[in-house]
Every structure is written in C-alpha cells, then in structure tokens.
C-alpha cells in the first residue's frame, strides 16, 4: 500500500519503493510509524489527563519495566536527559503520586524509584483500551506467529537501543 507521499512524487510506469513485497522495509517503516503515532496519542492523552509531560510517562514506563529497582542515574541514562531534567521529572512524578523514592538501607545515598500502587491502577484503567486492542490483535494470530512477532519486537527494541543521536 503506497502512502500519499509515495504517490505524489511517482513517475507513471516506475515502481515505487512501496510496490515491493508486503514485508519490505518501507511497509515495515510505515506500519511502525503509524503504530508509534497511535501509542504516542494515547501516551500524550494520559500525560495531559495526569498533568504530566510526555517524558514523565516515558519515565514511568522505564520504572515499571526495569528488571531491578530504578535509580535516578539509570533513569537519566535511559531517557538521555540531564541530571537536572531527571530531578524535575522525578519531583513531578512524586508530587503527582505516581512514584515514591526509597532510600537504600545499606547506603542511604542510593535512591530507588518505585511506581506507586495507586498510580499503577490509574494507568491500568486508562490504558485498558490499549490492552484490549492488543488482545484483539493477538487473537488473529497463532501462538507460533505470535512467537515470531515477539522475537521481531524484541530485536527491534535491541536495535533501537543501540542507536545514538546524530548530535552526540
């Protein structure tokens, strides 16, 4: 499926990049952008409803998905922000009741960030339509197909995490 931008500059009789196979790079790029746009729309809506910035919601996701307790330093590295920007973000999230700071008992200088239980239920409620849409989409595939999709999404996440900004 060609996008409007693809059709606009096409020379009649010449194939477009989008006219390849249904799994060509262009097809993936278009669908990933569209899915990202829809998820961003939901994230921005949640941020607005909660009086947060979109970056704050990214921070919440990082705290929620972390394999070990998140620290402000790890959050700064994950989000690519300055220490001052992360401090402001963590302050907003704590004031809004979304996270709590807990000092490590062995080393009081170490602060761990945890997603507050009450806030988790607010987020779960807000994003329930996303979960339902995900389940509806999943129901169209076999377990074997879902395994491949999950492998692809994991590989994409790994590839994207290795990309650094051209500025720095």
Coordinates of N, CA and C in Angstrom, one line a residue:
X1 N 0.9 -1.2 0.0 CA 0.0 0.0 0.0 C 0.9 1.2 0.0
X2 N 0.7 2.1 -1.0 CA 1.5 3.3 -1.1 C 0.9 4.4 -0.2
X3 N 1.7 5.2 0.4 CA 1.2 6.4 1.1 C 1.0 7.5 0.1
X4 N 0.3 8.6 0.6 CA 0.0 9.7 -0.2 C 1.4 10.3 -0.7
X5 N 2.4 10.4 0.2 CA 3.6 10.9 -0.2 C 4.3 10.1 -1.2
X6 N 4.1 8.8 -1.2 CA 4.7 7.9 -2.2 C 4.1 8.2 -3.6
X7 N 2.8 8.3 -3.6 CA 2.0 8.5 -4.8 C 2.3 9.9 -5.4
X8 N 2.5 10.9 -4.6 CA 2.7 12.3 -5.0 C 3.8 12.5 -6.0
X9 N 5.0 11.9 -5.7 CA 6.2 12.1 -6.5 C 6.5 11.0 -7.5
X10 N 5.5 10.1 -7.7 CA 5.8 8.9 -8.5 C 5.7 9.3 -10.0
X11 N 6.6 8.7 -10.8 CA 6.6 8.8 -12.2 C 5.8 7.6 -12.7
X12 N 4.8 7.9 -13.6 CA 3.9 6.8 -14.1 C 4.8 5.7 -14.7
X13 N 4.5 4.4 -14.4 CA 5.2 3.3 -15.0 C 6.4 2.9 -14.3
X14 N 6.9 3.7 -13.3 CA 8.0 3.3 -12.5 C 7.5 2.8 -11.2
X15 N 8.1 1.7 -10.7 CA 7.6 1.1 -9.4 C 8.1 2.0 -8.3
X16 N 7.2 2.1 -7.3 CA 7.6 2.9 -6.1 C 8.3 1.9 -5.1
X17 N 8.9 2.5 -4.1 CA 9.5 1.7 -3.0 C 8.5 0.8 -2.4
X18 N 7.2 1.3 -2.3 CA 6.2 0.6 -1.6 C 5.6 -0.5 -2.4
X19 N 6.0 -0.6 -3.7 CA 5.4 -1.7 -4.5 C 6.1 -3.0 -4.4
X20 N 7.0 -3.1 -3.5 CA 7.7 -4.4 -3.3 C 6.8 -5.4 -2.6
X21 N 7.5 -6.3 -1.9 CA 6.7 -7.3 -1.2 C 6.0 -6.7 0.0
X22 N 5.0 -7.4 0.5 CA 4.3 -6.9 1.7 C 5.1 -6.8 2.9
X23 N 6.3 -7.4 2.9 CA 7.2 -7.3 4.1 C 8.5 -6.5 3.8
X24 N 8.4 -5.7 2.8 CA 9.6 -4.9 2.5 C 9.9 -3.8 3.6
X25 N 11.0 -3.2 3.6 CA 11.4 -2.3 4.6 C 10.4 -1.1 4.7
X26 N 10.0 -0.6 3.5 CA 9.1 0.5 3.5 C 7.7 0.2 4.2
X27 N 7.2 -1.0 3.9 CA 6.0 -1.4 4.6 C 6.1 -1.5 6.1
X28 N 7.3 -2.0 6.6 CA 7.5 -2.0 8.0 C 7.6 -0.6 8.6
X29 N 8.3 0.3 7.9 CA 8.5 1.6 8.3 C 7.2 2.3 8.5
X30 N 6.3 2.2 7.5 CA 5.0 2.9 7.5 C 4.2 2.3 8.7
X31 N 4.1 1.0 8.9 CA 3.3 0.5 9.9 C 3.9 0.8 11.3
X32 N 5.2 0.8 11.4 CA 5.8 1.1 12.7 C 5.5 2.6 13.1
X33 N 5.6 3.4 12.1 CA 5.3 4.9 12.3 C 3.9 5.0 12.7
X34 N 3.0 4.4 12.0 CA 1.6 4.5 12.4 C 1.3 4.0 13.8
X35 N 1.8 2.8 14.1 CA 1.6 2.2 15.4 C 2.2 3.2 16.5
X36 N 3.4 3.7 16.3 CA 4.1 4.6 17.2 C 3.2 5.8 17.4
X37 N 2.7 6.3 16.3 CA 1.8 7.5 16.4 C 0.6 7.3 17.2
X38 N 0.0 6.1 17.1 CA -1.2 5.8 17.9 C -0.9 5.6 19.3
X39 N 0.2 5.0 19.6 CA 0.6 4.8 21.0 C 1.0 6.2 21.6
X40 N 1.7 7.0 20.8 CA 2.0 8.4 21.3 C 0.8 9.2 21.6
X41 N -0.2 9.0 20.8 CA -1.5 9.7 21.0 C -2.1 9.3 22.4
X42 N -2.1 8.0 22.7 CA -2.6 7.6 24.0 C -1.7 8.1 25.1
X43 N -0.4 8.0 24.9 CA 0.5 8.4 26.0 C 0.4 9.9 26.3
X44 N 0.2 10.7 25.2 CA 0.1 12.2 25.4 C -1.3 12.5 26.1
X45 N -2.3 11.7 25.8 CA -3.6 11.9 26.4 C -3.5 11.6 27.9
X46 N -2.8 10.5 28.2 CA -2.6 10.1 29.6 C -1.8 11.2 30.4
X47 N -0.7 11.7 29.7 CA 0.1 12.7 30.3 C -0.7 14.0 30.6
X48 N -1.5 14.4 29.6 CA -2.4 15.6 29.8 C -3.4 15.4 30.9
X49 N -4.0 14.2 30.9 CA -5.0 14.0 32.0 C -4.4 14.0 33.4
X50 N -3.2 13.6 33.5 CA -2.5 13.5 34.8 C -1.7 14.7 35.1
X51 N -1.6 15.7 34.2 CA -0.8 16.9 34.4 C 0.6 16.6 34.3
X52 N 1.0 15.7 33.5 CA 2.4 15.3 33.3 C 2.9 15.7 31.9
X53 N 4.2 15.6 31.8 CA 4.8 15.7 30.4 C 5.0 14.4 29.8
X54 N 5.1 14.3 28.5 CA 5.2 13.0 27.8 C 6.5 12.3 28.3
X55 N 7.5 13.1 28.6 CA 8.8 12.5 29.2 C 8.5 11.8 30.5
X56 N 7.6 12.4 31.3 CA 7.3 11.8 32.6 C 6.7 10.4 32.4
X57 N 5.8 10.2 31.4 CA 5.2 8.9 31.1 C 6.3 8.0 30.6
X58 N 7.3 8.4 29.8 CA 8.4 7.6 29.5 C 9.1 7.1 30.7
X59 N 9.3 8.0 31.6 CA 10.0 7.7 32.9 C 9.2 6.6 33.7
X60 N 7.9 6.8 33.7 CA 7.0 5.8 34.4 C 7.2 4.4 33.8
X61 N 7.2 4.4 32.5 CA 7.3 3.1 31.8 C 8.7 2.5 32.1
X62 N 9.7 3.3 32.1 CA 11.1 2.8 32.4 C 11.1 2.2 33.8
X63 N 10.5 2.9 34.8 CA 10.4 2.5 36.2 C 9.7 1.2 36.3
X64 N 8.5 1.1 35.6 CA 7.7 -0.1 35.6 C 8.4 -1.3 35.0
X65 N 9.1 -1.1 33.9 CA 9.7 -2.2 33.1 C 11.1 -2.6 33.6
X66 N 11.6 -1.9 34.5 CA 13.0 -2.1 34.9 C 13.1 -3.5 35.6
X67 N 14.2 -4.2 35.3 CA 14.5 -5.5 35.8 C 14.9 -5.5 37.3
X68 N 15.4 -4.3 37.7 CA 15.8 -4.1 39.1 C 15.3 -2.7 39.5
X69 N 15.4 -2.4 40.8 CA 14.9 -1.1 41.2 C 15.6 0.1 40.4
X70 N 14.8 1.0 39.9 CA 15.4 2.1 39.1 C 16.0 3.1 40.0
X71 N 17.1 3.7 39.6 CA 17.7 4.8 40.3 C 17.6 6.1 39.4
X72 N 17.7 7.3 40.0 CA 17.7 8.5 39.1 C 18.8 8.4 38.1
X73 N 20.0 7.9 38.4 CA 21.1 7.9 37.4 C 20.7 7.0 36.3
X74 N 20.2 5.8 36.6 CA 19.8 4.9 35.5 C 18.7 5.5 34.6
X75 N 17.8 6.2 35.3 CA 16.7 6.8 34.6 C 17.2 7.9 33.6
X76 N 18.2 8.7 34.1 CA 18.8 9.7 33.3 C 19.5 9.1 32.1
X77 N 20.2 8.0 32.3 CA 20.9 7.4 31.2 C 19.9 6.8 30.2
X78 N 18.8 6.2 30.7 CA 17.8 5.6 29.9 C 17.1 6.6 29.0
X79 N 16.7 7.8 29.6 CA 16.0 8.8 28.9 C 16.9 9.8 28.1
X80 N 18.2 9.8 28.4 CA 19.1 10.7 27.7 C 18.9 12.1 28.2
X81 N 18.6 12.3 29.4 CA 18.3 13.7 29.9 C 19.5 14.1 30.8
X82 N 19.5 15.4 31.2 CA 20.5 15.9 32.1 C 20.0 15.5 33.5
X83 N 20.9 15.6 34.5 CA 20.5 15.2 35.8 C 19.5 16.2 36.4
X84 N 19.6 17.5 36.0 CA 18.6 18.4 36.4 C 17.2 18.1 35.9
X85 N 17.1 17.7 34.6 CA 15.8 17.4 34.0 C 15.2 16.1 34.6
X86 N 16.1 15.2 35.0 CA 15.6 14.0 35.6 C 15.1 14.3 37.0
X87 N 15.8 15.1 37.7 CA 15.3 15.6 39.1 C 14.0 16.2 39.0
X88 N 13.8 17.1 38.0 CA 12.5 17.8 37.8 C 11.4 16.8 37.5
X89 N 11.7 15.8 36.6 CA 10.8 14.8 36.2 C 10.4 13.9 37.5
X90 N 11.3 13.5 38.2 CA 11.1 12.7 39.4 C 10.3 13.5 40.4
X91 N 10.6 14.7 40.6 CA 9.9 15.6 41.5 C 8.4 15.7 41.1
X92 N 8.2 15.9 39.8 CA 6.8 16.0 39.3 C 6.0 14.7 39.5
X93 N 6.7 13.6 39.2 CA 6.0 12.3 39.4 C 5.7 12.0 40.8
X94 N 6.7 12.3 41.7 CA 6.4 12.1 43.1 C 5.3 13.0 43.7
X95 N 5.3 14.3 43.3 CA 4.3 15.2 43.7 C 2.9 14.7 43.2
X96 N 2.8 14.2 42.0 CA 1.6 13.7 41.5 C 1.1 12.3 42.0
X97 N 2.0 11.7 42.8 CA 1.7 10.5 43.5 C 1.9 9.2 42.6
X98 N 2.7 9.4 41.5 CA 2.9 8.3 40.6 C 4.1 7.4 41.0
X99 N 5.0 8.0 41.7 CA 6.2 7.2 42.2 C 6.5 7.5 43.6
X100 N 7.3 6.7 44.2 CA 7.9 7.0 45.5 C 9.4 6.8 45.5
X101 N 10.1 7.6 46.2 CA 11.5 7.5 46.4 C 11.8 6.7 47.7
X102 N 12.7 5.7 47.6 CA 13.0 4.9 48.7 C 14.5 4.9 48.8
X103 N 15.0 5.3 50.0 CA 16.5 5.2 50.2 C 16.9 3.8 50.6
X104 N 18.0 3.4 49.9 CA 18.5 2.0 50.2 C 19.0 2.0 51.6
X105 N 18.7 0.9 52.4 CA 19.0 0.9 53.8 C 20.5 0.7 54.0
X106 N 21.2 0.0 53.1 CA 22.6 -0.2 53.2 C 23.5 1.0 52.9
X107 N 23.0 1.8 51.9 CA 23.7 3.0 51.5 C 22.7 4.1 51.3
X108 N 22.5 4.9 52.3 CA 21.4 5.9 52.3 C 21.5 6.9 51.1
X109 N 22.7 7.0 50.5 CA 22.8 7.9 49.3 C 22.1 7.3 48.1
X110 N 21.9 6.0 48.0 CA 21.2 5.4 46.9 C 19.7 5.5 47.0
X111 N 19.1 6.0 46.0 CA 17.7 6.2 46.0 C 17.1 5.3 44.9
X112 N 16.1 4.5 45.3 CA 15.3 3.7 44.3 C 14.0 4.3 44.0
X113 N 13.6 4.2 42.8 CA 12.3 4.8 42.4 C 11.3 3.6 42.1
X114 N 10.1 3.7 42.7 CA 9.1 2.7 42.6 C 7.8 3.3 42.1
X115 N 7.1 2.6 41.2 CA 5.8 3.0 40.7 C 4.8 2.8 41.9
X116 N 4.1 3.8 42.3 CA 3.1 3.8 43.4 C 1.9 2.9 43.0
X117 N 1.5 2.1 43.9 CA 0.4 1.1 43.6 C -0.9 1.8 43.2
X118 N -1.3 2.9 43.8 CA -2.5 3.6 43.4 C -2.4 4.2 42.0
X119 N -1.2 4.7 41.7 CA -1.0 5.3 40.4 C -1.0 4.2 39.3
X120 N -0.5 3.0 39.7 CA -0.5 1.9 38.7 C -1.9 1.5 38.3
X121 N -2.8 1.6 39.3 CA -4.2 1.2 38.9 C -4.8 2.3 38.1
X122 N -4.4 3.6 38.3 CA -4.9 4.6 37.4 C -4.4 4.4 36.0
X123 N -3.2 4.1 35.8 CA -2.6 3.9 34.5 C -3.2 2.6 33.9
X124 N -3.4 1.6 34.6 CA -4.0 0.4 34.1 C -5.4 0.6 33.6
X125 N -6.2 1.4 34.3 CA -7.5 1.8 33.9 C -7.5 2.6 32.6
X126 N -6.6 3.6 32.6 CA -6.5 4.5 31.4 C -6.1 3.7 30.1
X127 N -5.1 2.8 30.3 CA -4.6 2.1 29.2 C -5.3 0.7 28.9
X128 N -6.4 0.5 29.6 CA -7.2 -0.8 29.4 C -7.6 -0.9 27.9
X129 N -8.0 0.2 27.2 CA -8.4 0.0 25.8 C -7.2 -0.4 24.9
X130 N -6.0 0.0 25.3 CA -4.8 -0.5 24.6 C -4.6 -1.9 24.8
X131 N -4.7 -2.4 26.1 CA -4.6 -3.8 26.4 C -5.6 -4.6 25.6
X132 N -6.9 -4.1 25.6 CA -7.9 -4.8 24.9 C -7.7 -4.9 23.4
X133 N -7.1 -3.8 22.8 CA -6.8 -3.8 21.4 C -5.7 -4.7 21.1
X134 N -4.7 -4.8 22.0 CA -3.6 -5.7 21.9 C -4.1 -7.2 21.9
X135 N -5.0 -7.5 22.8 CA -5.6 -8.8 22.9 C -6.4 -9.1 21.7
X136 N -7.1 -8.2 21.1 CA -7.9 -8.4 19.9 C -7.0 -8.7 18.7
X137 N -5.9 -7.9 18.6 CA -4.9 -8.2 17.5 C -4.3 -9.5 17.7
X138 N -3.9 -9.9 19.0 CA -3.2 -11.2 19.2 C -4.1 -12.3 18.9
X139 N -5.4 -12.2 19.0 CA -6.3 -13.3 18.8 C -6.4 -13.7 17.3
X140 N -5.9 -12.8 16.4 CA -5.9 -13.1 15.0 C -4.7 -13.9 14.6
X141 N -3.8 -14.3 15.5 CA -2.6 -15.0 15.2 C -2.4 -16.3 16.0
X142 N -1.7 -17.2 15.4 CA -1.4 -18.5 16.1 C -0.3 -18.2 17.1
X143 N -0.1 -19.1 18.1 CA 1.0 -19.0 19.0 C 2.3 -18.9 18.3
X144 N 2.5 -19.7 17.3 CA 3.7 -19.7 16.5 C 4.0 -18.4 15.9
X145 N 2.9 -17.8 15.3 CA 3.1 -16.5 14.7 C 3.4 -15.4 15.7
X146 N 2.7 -15.5 16.9 CA 3.0 -14.5 18.0 C 4.4 -14.6 18.5
X147 N 4.9 -15.8 18.5 CA 6.3 -16.0 18.9 C 7.3 -15.3 18.0
X148 N 7.0 -15.3 16.7 CA 7.8 -14.6 15.7 C 7.6 -13.1 15.9
X149 N 6.4 -12.7 16.1 CA 6.2 -11.2 16.3 C 6.9 -10.7 17.5
X150 N 6.9 -11.5 18.6 CA 7.5 -11.1 19.8 C 9.1 -11.1 19.6
X151 N 9.6 -12.1 18.9 CA 11.0 -12.1 18.5 C 11.4 -10.8 17.7
X152 N 10.5 -10.4 16.8 CA 10.8 -9.2 16.0 C 10.8 -8.0 16.8
X153 N 9.7 -7.9 17.7 CA 9.7 -6.7 18.6 C 10.9 -6.6 19.5
X154 N 11.3 -7.7 20.0 CA 12.5 -7.8 20.9 C 13.7 -7.3 20.1
X155 N 13.9 -7.9 18.9 CA 15.0 -7.5 18.1 C 15.0 -6.0 17.7
X156 N 13.8 -5.5 17.4 CA 13.7 -4.0 17.1 C 14.1 -3.2 18.3
X157 N 13.6 -3.6 19.5 CA 14.0 -2.9 20.7 C 15.5 -2.9 20.9
X158 N 16.1 -4.0 20.7 CA 17.6 -4.1 20.9 C 18.3 -3.2 19.8
X159 N 17.8 -3.3 18.6 CA 18.5 -2.4 17.6 C 18.3 -1.0 17.9
X160 N 17.1 -0.6 18.2 CA 16.8 0.8 18.5 C 17.6 1.3 19.8
X161 N 17.8 0.5 20.7 CA 18.5 0.9 21.9 C 20.0 1.1 21.6
X162 N 20.5 0.6 20.5 CA 21.9 0.8 20.2 C 22.1 2.1 19.4
X163 N 21.1 2.7 18.9 CA 21.2 3.9 18.1 C 21.4 5.2 19.0
X164 N 22.4 5.9 18.7 CA 22.6 7.2 19.4 C 22.2 8.4 18.6
X165 N 21.9 9.5 19.2 CA 21.5 10.7 18.5 C 22.7 11.1 17.6
X166 N 22.4 11.6 16.4 CA 23.4 12.1 15.5 C 24.2 13.3 16.1
X167 N 23.5 14.0 17.0 CA 24.1 15.2 17.7 C 25.3 14.8 18.6
X168 N 25.1 13.6 19.2 CA 26.1 13.3 20.2 C 26.7 12.0 20.1

